[in-house]
CSV table of C-alpha atoms and ligand atoms in Angstrom, one decimal:
chain,number,residue,atom,x,y,z
A,184,MET,CA,0.0,0.0,0.0
A,185,ILE,CA,1.2,3.5,-0.9
A,186,SER,CA,1.0,6.2,1.8
A,187,PRO,CA,-0.9,9.4,1.1
A,188,GLU,CA,2.4,11.3,1.4
A,189,GLN,CA,4.1,9.1,-1.1
A,190,LEU,CA,1.2,9.5,-3.5
A,191,LYS,CA,1.3,13.3,-3.2
A,192,ALA,CA,5.0,13.2,-3.8
A,193,ALA,CA,4.7,11.0,-6.9
A,194,PRO,CA,5.1,13.1,-10.1
A,195,LYS,CA,1.7,13.2,-11.8
A,196,VAL,CA,0.6,14.4,-15.2
A,197,LEU,CA,-2.8,16.0,-15.9
A,198,LEU,CA,-4.3,16.5,-19.3
A,199,HIS,CA,-8.0,17.2,-18.6
A,200,ASP,CA,-8.7,19.9,-16.0
A,201,HIS,CA,-11.1,22.9,-16.4
A,202,LEU,CA,-9.9,26.2,-15.2
A,203,ASP,CA,-13.5,27.3,-14.3
A,204,GLY,CA,-14.1,24.0,-12.5
A,205,GLY,CA,-11.1,24.2,-10.2
A,206,LEU,CA,-11.4,27.4,-8.1
A,207,ARG,CA,-10.7,27.5,-4.4
A,208,PRO,CA,-14.1,28.0,-2.6
A,209,GLU,CA,-12.6,30.9,-0.6
A,210,THR,CA,-11.5,32.6,-3.9
A,211,VAL,CA,-15.0,32.3,-5.3
A,212,LEU,CA,-16.3,34.0,-2.1
A,213,GLU,CA,-13.8,36.8,-2.2
A,214,LEU,CA,-14.2,37.5,-5.9
A,215,ALA,CA,-18.0,37.3,-5.7
A,216,GLY,CA,-17.8,39.8,-2.8
A,217,GLU,CA,-15.8,42.3,-4.8
A,218,ILE,CA,-18.4,42.4,-7.6
A,219,GLY,CA,-21.5,41.9,-5.6
A,220,HIS,CA,-22.3,38.5,-7.1
A,221,PRO,CA,-24.8,36.5,-4.9
A,222,LEU,CA,-23.7,33.0,-3.9
A,223,PRO,CA,-25.8,30.2,-2.4
A,224,ARG,CA,-23.6,29.8,0.7
A,225,ALA,CA,-21.6,32.3,2.8
A,226,SER,CA,-18.6,30.4,4.1
A,227,ALA,CA,-15.9,28.6,2.2
A,228,PRO,CA,-16.5,25.1,3.6
A,229,GLU,CA,-20.3,25.4,3.0
A,230,LEU,CA,-19.7,26.7,-0.4
A,231,GLY,CA,-17.3,24.0,-1.3
A,232,ALA,CA,-19.8,21.4,-0.1
A,233,TRP,CA,-22.5,23.1,-2.1
A,234,PHE,CA,-20.5,22.7,-5.3
A,235,VAL,CA,-20.0,19.0,-4.8
A,236,GLU,CA,-23.6,18.4,-3.7
A,237,SER,CA,-25.0,20.3,-6.7
A,238,ALA,CA,-22.7,18.3,-9.1
A,239,ASP,CA,-23.7,15.1,-7.3
A,240,SER,CA,-27.5,15.8,-7.5
A,241,GLY,CA,-28.1,14.2,-10.9
A,242,SER,CA,-29.9,17.4,-12.0
A,243,LEU,CA,-28.3,19.0,-15.0
A,244,GLU,CA,-29.7,22.3,-14.1
A,245,ARG,CA,-28.0,22.3,-10.7
A,246,TYR,CA,-24.8,21.1,-12.2
A,247,LEU,CA,-24.8,23.9,-14.8
A,248,GLU,CA,-25.6,26.4,-12.0
A,249,THR,CA,-22.2,25.7,-10.4
A,250,PHE,CA,-20.4,26.9,-13.5
A,251,GLU,CA,-22.6,30.0,-13.6
A,252,HIS,CA,-21.0,31.1,-10.3
A,253,THR,CA,-17.4,30.3,-11.2
A,254,VAL,CA,-17.6,31.9,-14.6
A,255,ALA,CA,-19.3,35.0,-13.2
A,256,VAL,CA,-16.4,35.7,-10.9
A,257,MET,CA,-13.8,35.3,-13.8
A,258,GLN,CA,-14.7,38.3,-15.9
A,259,THR,CA,-11.8,40.7,-15.2
A,260,ALA,CA,-8.1,40.2,-16.1
A,261,GLU,CA,-7.2,40.5,-12.4
A,262,ALA,CA,-9.7,37.8,-11.3
A,263,ILE,CA,-8.7,35.5,-14.1
A,264,LYS,CA,-5.0,35.9,-13.3
A,265,ARG,CA,-5.6,35.1,-9.7
A,266,VAL,CA,-7.6,31.9,-10.5
A,267,ALA,CA,-5.0,30.8,-13.1
A,268,SER,CA,-2.1,31.3,-10.7
A,269,GLU,CA,-3.9,29.5,-7.8
A,270,CYS,CA,-4.8,26.6,-10.1
A,271,VAL,CA,-1.1,26.1,-11.0
A,272,GLN,CA,0.0,26.4,-7.3
A,273,ASP,CA,-2.7,23.9,-6.2
A,274,LEU,CA,-1.7,21.4,-8.8
A,275,ALA,CA,2.0,21.7,-8.0
A,276,ALA,CA,1.3,21.3,-4.3
A,277,ASP,CA,-0.5,18.0,-5.2
A,278,GLY,CA,2.6,16.7,-7.1
A,279,VAL,CA,1.4,17.5,-10.6
A,280,VAL,CA,4.5,18.2,-12.7
A,281,TYR,CA,2.8,18.9,-16.0
A,282,ALA,CA,-0.7,20.2,-16.6
A,283,GLU,CA,-2.8,21.2,-19.6
A,284,VAL,CA,-5.7,23.3,-18.3
A,285,ARG,CA,-8.6,24.2,-20.5
A,286,TYR,CA,-11.3,26.9,-20.5
A,287,ALA,CA,-13.6,28.6,-23.0
A,288,PRO,CA,-12.4,32.2,-23.6
A,289,GLU,CA,-15.8,33.1,-25.1
A,290,GLN,CA,-17.3,32.7,-21.6
A,291,HIS,CA,-15.2,35.5,-20.0
A,292,LEU,CA,-16.3,38.5,-22.1
A,293,THR,CA,-19.3,39.8,-20.1
A,294,ARG,CA,-17.4,42.7,-18.5
A,295,GLY,CA,-15.7,43.9,-21.7
A,296,LEU,CA,-12.6,41.7,-22.0
A,297,THR,CA,-11.6,40.7,-25.5
A,298,LEU,CA,-10.8,37.0,-26.3
A,299,GLU,CA,-7.1,38.0,-26.5
A,300,GLN,CA,-7.2,39.7,-23.1
A,301,VAL,CA,-8.7,36.6,-21.6
A,302,VAL,CA,-5.9,34.4,-23.0
A,303,ASP,CA,-3.2,36.9,-21.9
A,304,ALA,CA,-4.7,37.0,-18.4
A,305,VAL,CA,-4.5,33.2,-18.1
A,306,ARG,CA,-1.0,33.1,-19.5
A,307,GLU,CA,0.1,35.7,-16.9
A,308,GLY,CA,-1.6,33.8,-14.2
A,309,PHE,CA,0.1,30.5,-15.2
A,310,GLU,CA,3.5,32.2,-15.4
A,311,HIS,CA,3.0,33.6,-11.9
A,312,GLY,CA,1.8,30.3,-10.6
A,313,MET,CA,4.8,28.5,-12.0
A,314,ALA,CA,7.2,31.0,-10.5
A,315,VAL,CA,5.8,30.8,-7.0
A,316,ALA,CA,4.7,27.2,-6.8
A,317,GLU,CA,6.3,25.1,-4.0
A,318,ARG,CA,7.3,22.4,-6.5
A,319,PRO,CA,8.4,22.7,-10.2
A,320,ILE,CA,5.5,22.4,-12.7
A,321,VAL,CA,4.9,23.2,-16.3
A,322,ALA,CA,1.4,24.5,-17.1
A,323,ARG,CA,-0.1,25.1,-20.5
A,324,GLN,CA,-3.4,26.2,-21.9
A,325,LEU,CA,-6.0,24.4,-24.1
A,326,LEU,CA,-8.6,26.7,-25.6
A,327,THR,CA,-12.2,25.3,-25.6
A,328,ALA,CA,-15.1,26.2,-27.8
A,329,MET,CA,-18.6,25.5,-26.6
A,330,ARG,CA,-20.2,23.0,-28.8
A,331,HIS,CA,-23.7,24.5,-28.8
A,332,LYS,CA,-22.3,27.9,-29.9
A,333,ALA,CA,-21.0,29.0,-33.2
A,334,ARG,CA,-17.5,30.4,-32.3
A,335,SER,CA,-15.4,27.3,-32.8
A,336,MET,CA,-13.6,28.6,-35.9
A,337,GLU,CA,-12.7,31.9,-34.1
A,338,ILE,CA,-11.4,30.0,-31.0
A,339,ALA,CA,-9.4,27.6,-33.2
A,340,GLU,CA,-7.8,30.6,-34.9
A,341,LEU,CA,-7.1,32.1,-31.4
A,342,ALA,CA,-5.4,28.8,-30.4
A,343,VAL,CA,-3.1,28.9,-33.4
A,344,ALA,CA,-2.3,32.6,-32.9
A,345,TYR,CA,-1.2,31.8,-29.3
A,346,ARG,CA,0.6,28.6,-30.1
A,347,ASP,CA,4.0,30.1,-29.1
A,348,ALA,CA,2.5,31.9,-26.1
A,349,GLY,CA,1.4,29.0,-23.8
A,350,VAL,CA,-1.5,27.6,-25.8
A,351,VAL,CA,-0.8,24.0,-26.9
A,352,GLY,CA,-4.2,22.9,-28.2
A,353,PHE,CA,-7.9,23.2,-28.7
A,354,ASP,CA,-11.0,21.3,-27.5
A,355,ILE,CA,-14.8,21.4,-27.7
A,356,ALA,CA,-17.0,21.0,-24.6
A,357,GLY,CA,-20.6,21.2,-23.6
A,358,ALA,CA,-23.6,18.9,-24.1
A,359,GLU,CA,-22.8,16.1,-26.5
A,360,ALA,CA,-26.4,15.0,-27.4
A,361,GLY,CA,-27.6,17.0,-30.3
A,362,TYR,CA,-24.2,18.7,-30.8
A,363,PRO,CA,-22.0,16.2,-32.6
A,364,PRO,CA,-18.4,17.2,-33.2
A,365,THR,CA,-18.9,17.3,-37.0
A,366,ARG,CA,-20.8,20.5,-36.4
A,367,HIS,CA,-17.4,22.1,-35.9
A,368,LEU,CA,-15.7,20.3,-38.8
A,369,ASP,CA,-14.4,23.6,-40.4
A,370,ALA,CA,-12.5,24.4,-37.2
A,371,PHE,CA,-10.9,20.9,-37.0
A,372,GLU,CA,-10.0,21.0,-40.6
A,373,TYR,CA,-8.4,24.4,-40.1
A,374,LEU,CA,-6.4,23.1,-37.2
A,375,GLN,CA,-5.2,20.1,-39.1
A,376,ARG,CA,-4.0,22.3,-42.0
A,377,GLU,CA,-2.1,24.4,-39.4
A,378,ASN,CA,-0.5,21.3,-37.9
A,379,ALA,CA,-2.1,22.1,-34.6
A,380,HIS,CA,-3.3,19.7,-31.8
A,381,PHE,CA,-6.8,19.1,-30.4
A,382,THR,CA,-8.8,16.9,-28.2
A,383,ILE,CA,-12.6,16.5,-28.2
A,384,HIS,CA,-15.0,15.8,-25.3
A,385,ALA,CA,-16.6,12.6,-26.7
A,386,GLY,CA,-18.0,9.4,-25.5
A,387,GLU,CA,-18.9,10.7,-22.0
A,388,ALA,CA,-22.7,10.7,-21.9
A,389,PHE,CA,-23.1,9.9,-25.6
A,390,GLY,CA,-22.0,6.7,-27.2
A,391,LEU,CA,-19.8,5.3,-30.0
A,392,PRO,CA,-21.0,7.6,-32.9
A,393,SER,CA,-19.6,10.6,-31.0
A,394,ILE,CA,-16.2,8.9,-30.5
A,395,TRP,CA,-16.2,7.7,-34.1
A,396,GLN,CA,-16.9,11.2,-35.4
A,397,ALA,CA,-14.3,12.8,-33.2
A,398,ILE,CA,-11.6,10.5,-34.5
A,399,GLN,CA,-12.6,9.6,-38.1
A,400,TRP,CA,-14.3,12.8,-39.2
A,401,CYS,CA,-12.6,15.4,-37.1
A,402,GLY,CA,-9.2,13.9,-36.6
A,403,ALA,CA,-8.9,14.3,-32.8
A,404,ASP,CA,-5.5,13.6,-31.3
A,405,ARG,CA,-7.1,12.6,-28.0
A,406,LEU,CA,-10.5,11.8,-26.5
A,407,GLY,CA,-11.9,13.8,-23.6
A,408,HIS,CA,-13.4,10.9,-21.5
A,409,GLY,CA,-14.1,8.4,-24.2
A,410,VAL,CA,-15.5,6.0,-21.6
A,411,ARG,CA,-18.2,4.7,-24.0
A,412,ILE,CA,-15.6,3.0,-26.1
A,413,ILE,CA,-16.4,0.2,-23.7
A,414,ASP,CA,-19.6,-0.3,-25.7
A,415,ASP,CA,-17.4,-1.6,-28.5
A,416,ILE,CA,-15.8,-4.3,-26.3
A,417,GLU,CA,-17.3,-7.6,-25.5
A,418,THR,CA,-16.0,-9.5,-22.5
A,419,ASP,CA,-16.5,-13.2,-21.6
A,420,GLY,CA,-14.6,-14.0,-18.4
A,421,ASP,CA,-11.0,-13.1,-19.0
A,422,LYS,CA,-11.4,-12.8,-22.8
A,423,ALA,CA,-12.2,-9.5,-24.4
A,424,GLU,CA,-13.2,-9.0,-28.0
A,425,LEU,CA,-12.7,-5.5,-29.5
A,426,GLY,CA,-14.9,-4.1,-32.2
A,427,ARG,CA,-13.3,-2.2,-35.1
A,428,LEU,CA,-13.5,1.2,-33.5
A,429,ALA,CA,-12.2,0.1,-30.1
A,430,ALA,CA,-9.4,-1.8,-31.9
A,431,TYR,CA,-8.6,1.3,-33.9
A,432,VAL,CA,-8.4,3.5,-30.8
A,433,ARG,CA,-6.1,1.0,-29.1
A,434,ASP,CA,-3.9,0.2,-32.1
A,435,ARG,CA,-3.4,3.9,-32.8
A,436,ARG,CA,-2.6,4.6,-29.2
A,437,ILE,CA,-5.3,7.3,-29.0
A,438,PRO,CA,-5.1,8.7,-25.5
A,439,LEU,CA,-8.3,8.5,-23.3
A,440,GLU,CA,-8.5,11.4,-20.9
A,441,MET,CA,-10.5,9.5,-18.2
A,442,CYS,CA,-12.0,11.4,-15.2
A,443,PRO,CA,-13.4,8.8,-12.8
A,444,SER,CA,-15.0,11.0,-10.1
A,445,SER,CA,-16.6,13.3,-12.6
A,446,ASN,CA,-18.0,10.3,-14.5
A,447,LEU,CA,-19.8,9.1,-11.4
A,448,GLN,CA,-21.4,12.5,-11.0
A,449,THR,CA,-22.7,12.6,-14.5
A,450,GLY,CA,-23.8,9.0,-14.4
A,451,ALA,CA,-21.3,7.8,-17.1
A,452,ALA,CA,-20.2,5.2,-14.5
A,453,ALA,CA,-22.0,3.7,-11.5
A,454,SER,CA,-19.0,3.4,-9.2
A,455,ILE,CA,-15.2,3.6,-9.4
A,456,ALA,CA,-15.0,-0.2,-9.2
A,457,GLU,CA,-17.4,-0.4,-12.2
A,458,HIS,CA,-15.6,2.4,-14.1
A,459,PRO,CA,-14.4,1.2,-17.6
A,460,ILE,CA,-11.0,2.5,-16.7
A,461,GLY,CA,-10.3,-0.9,-15.0
A,462,LEU,CA,-10.9,-2.9,-18.1
A,463,LEU,CA,-9.4,-0.4,-20.5
A,464,ALA,CA,-6.2,-0.2,-18.5
A,465,LYS,CA,-6.0,-4.0,-18.4
A,466,LEU,CA,-6.4,-4.1,-22.2
A,467,ARG,CA,-3.6,-1.6,-22.4
A,468,PHE,CA,-5.5,1.3,-24.1
A,469,ARG,CA,-3.6,4.6,-23.8
A,470,VAL,CA,-5.3,5.4,-20.5
A,471,THR,CA,-4.7,8.6,-18.6
A,472,VAL,CA,-6.2,9.7,-15.2
A,473,ASN,CA,-7.6,13.2,-14.8
A,474,THR,CA,-9.6,15.5,-12.5
A,475,ASP,CA,-12.0,17.3,-14.9
A,476,ASN,CA,-13.5,19.7,-12.3
A,477,ARG,CA,-11.7,19.7,-9.0
A,478,LEU,CA,-14.1,22.0,-7.2
A,479,MET,CA,-17.3,20.3,-8.4
A,480,SER,CA,-15.9,16.8,-7.7
A,481,GLY,CA,-14.1,17.8,-4.5
A,482,THR,CA,-11.0,16.1,-5.9
A,483,SER,CA,-7.4,16.2,-6.8
A,484,MET,CA,-5.0,14.0,-8.8
A,485,SER,CA,-3.9,12.3,-5.6
A,486,ARG,CA,-7.5,11.6,-4.7
A,487,GLU,CA,-8.3,10.2,-8.1
A,488,LEU,CA,-5.3,7.8,-7.9
A,489,THR,CA,-6.2,6.8,-4.3
A,490,LEU,CA,-9.8,5.9,-5.4
A,491,LEU,CA,-8.4,3.8,-8.3
A,492,ALA,CA,-5.8,2.2,-6.0
A,493,GLU,CA,-8.6,1.1,-3.7
A,494,ALA,CA,-10.9,-0.2,-6.5
A,495,PHE,CA,-8.3,-1.9,-8.6
A,496,ASP,CA,-5.4,-2.6,-6.3
A,497,TYR,CA,-3.2,-0.3,-8.3
A,498,GLY,CA,0.3,0.4,-7.0
A,499,LEU,CA,3.4,2.5,-8.0
A,500,GLU,CA,4.0,0.6,-11.2
A,501,ASP,CA,0.4,1.5,-12.4
A,502,PHE,CA,0.8,5.2,-11.4
A,503,ARG,CA,4.1,5.4,-13.2
A,504,TRP,CA,2.4,3.9,-16.3
A,505,PHE,CA,-0.5,6.5,-16.1
A,506,ALA,CA,2.0,9.4,-15.7
A,507,ILE,CA,4.1,8.2,-18.6
A,508,ASN,CA,1.0,7.6,-20.8
A,509,ALA,CA,-0.2,11.1,-20.1
A,510,MET,CA,3.2,12.7,-20.7
A,511,LYS,CA,3.6,10.8,-24.0
A,512,SER,CA,0.1,12.2,-25.0
A,513,ALA,CA,0.8,15.8,-24.0
A,514,PHE,CA,0.6,18.5,-26.7
A,515,ILE,CA,4.0,20.1,-26.0
A,516,PRO,CA,6.9,19.2,-28.4
A,517,PHE,CA,8.3,15.6,-28.2
A,518,ASP,CA,11.7,16.6,-26.8
A,519,GLU,CA,10.0,18.5,-23.9
A,520,ARG,CA,7.8,15.5,-23.2
A,521,LEU,CA,10.8,13.2,-23.2
A,522,ALA,CA,12.7,15.5,-20.8
A,523,ILE,CA,9.9,15.4,-18.2
A,524,ILE,CA,9.6,11.6,-18.6
A,525,ASN,CA,13.4,11.0,-18.3
A,526,ASN,CA,14.4,13.7,-15.9
A,527,VAL,CA,11.4,13.9,-13.5
A,528,ILE,CA,9.0,10.9,-13.7
A,529,LYS,CA,11.4,7.9,-14.2
A,530,PRO,CA,14.0,8.9,-11.7
A,531,TRP,CA,11.4,9.4,-9.0
A,532,TYR,CA,9.8,6.0,-9.5
A,533,ALA,CA,13.1,4.3,-9.8
A,534,GLU,CA,14.0,5.7,-6.3
A,535,ALA,CA,10.6,4.9,-4.8
A,536,ASP,CA,11.0,1.4,-6.0
A,537,LEU,CA,14.4,1.0,-4.4
A,538,SER,CA,13.2,2.3,-1.0
A,539,HIS,CA,10.4,-0.2,-1.0
B,726,ZN,ZN1,-14.2,18.0,-19.2
């Protein structure tokens, strides 16, 4: 068994984390106080619990309300910088050594910021966070477009414009049903022509067609969640038979950005023990472990790994595999990925193994 201290110290890699889903409750309170934004609870512990309960409630309305509050307090450059810096500091304190954090710039314009000012504020916040964090961390941005809106092309262009200024990729998020990824095909084709990277939220609530479109029509580098790929796998005792799509995803080593706790809240999995990650990891898909929304799920990378360790008896060797899988799947250049794997991840695990 791994101790909580050891788990926290282990170098972890995070590819799927939403900036507006990871605020500290006390920061939400303070920022809301500054602008007179009403909140459902008045103390940080109560507010933190309210976020988790609302996300747990099974009601989409209550779940979406949680983001109304976090997005409402992130409408000035100062507020965004603070949230971005604290995000990086919190991840570093939890032992995350590399993180790609995403958000939708179009959701931060209600008080007059331009899309560019939003991206600049996040960049400054990340740089500040990396400079003051208690442990070394590299943090990069992914720009998200909302799938029910019509700004994906503009956001894709923004991601390309900022590719040398801390933005490493693009994503689409929001309700999957009724908004297939092919709706944004022009944006994905543009990114491919620009040799840019992108991931797509697909196969969380919605099934195989969404995953198939994301990969075979849109050309996604990675899948956000992708848990429904399990629908293309038949198991009989210890034997597993992969359908053509599942086989393609595994053969091509397409990374799955899995977020166990978040999936329980949205009903994509009934329990951690029943989460498809267990089978997918056993079948050696390119599985990565992620937090999604730390505030709404009351979670962290350490906590996600702890839950998986309890459910599947995972140990250091598995955590090392997850970290290396994620680092291999990152959107930063190959040599930079390799440097983190060889200089940070592997040496730590080699030493941890020896001290066992
Ligand atoms: Zn997500």
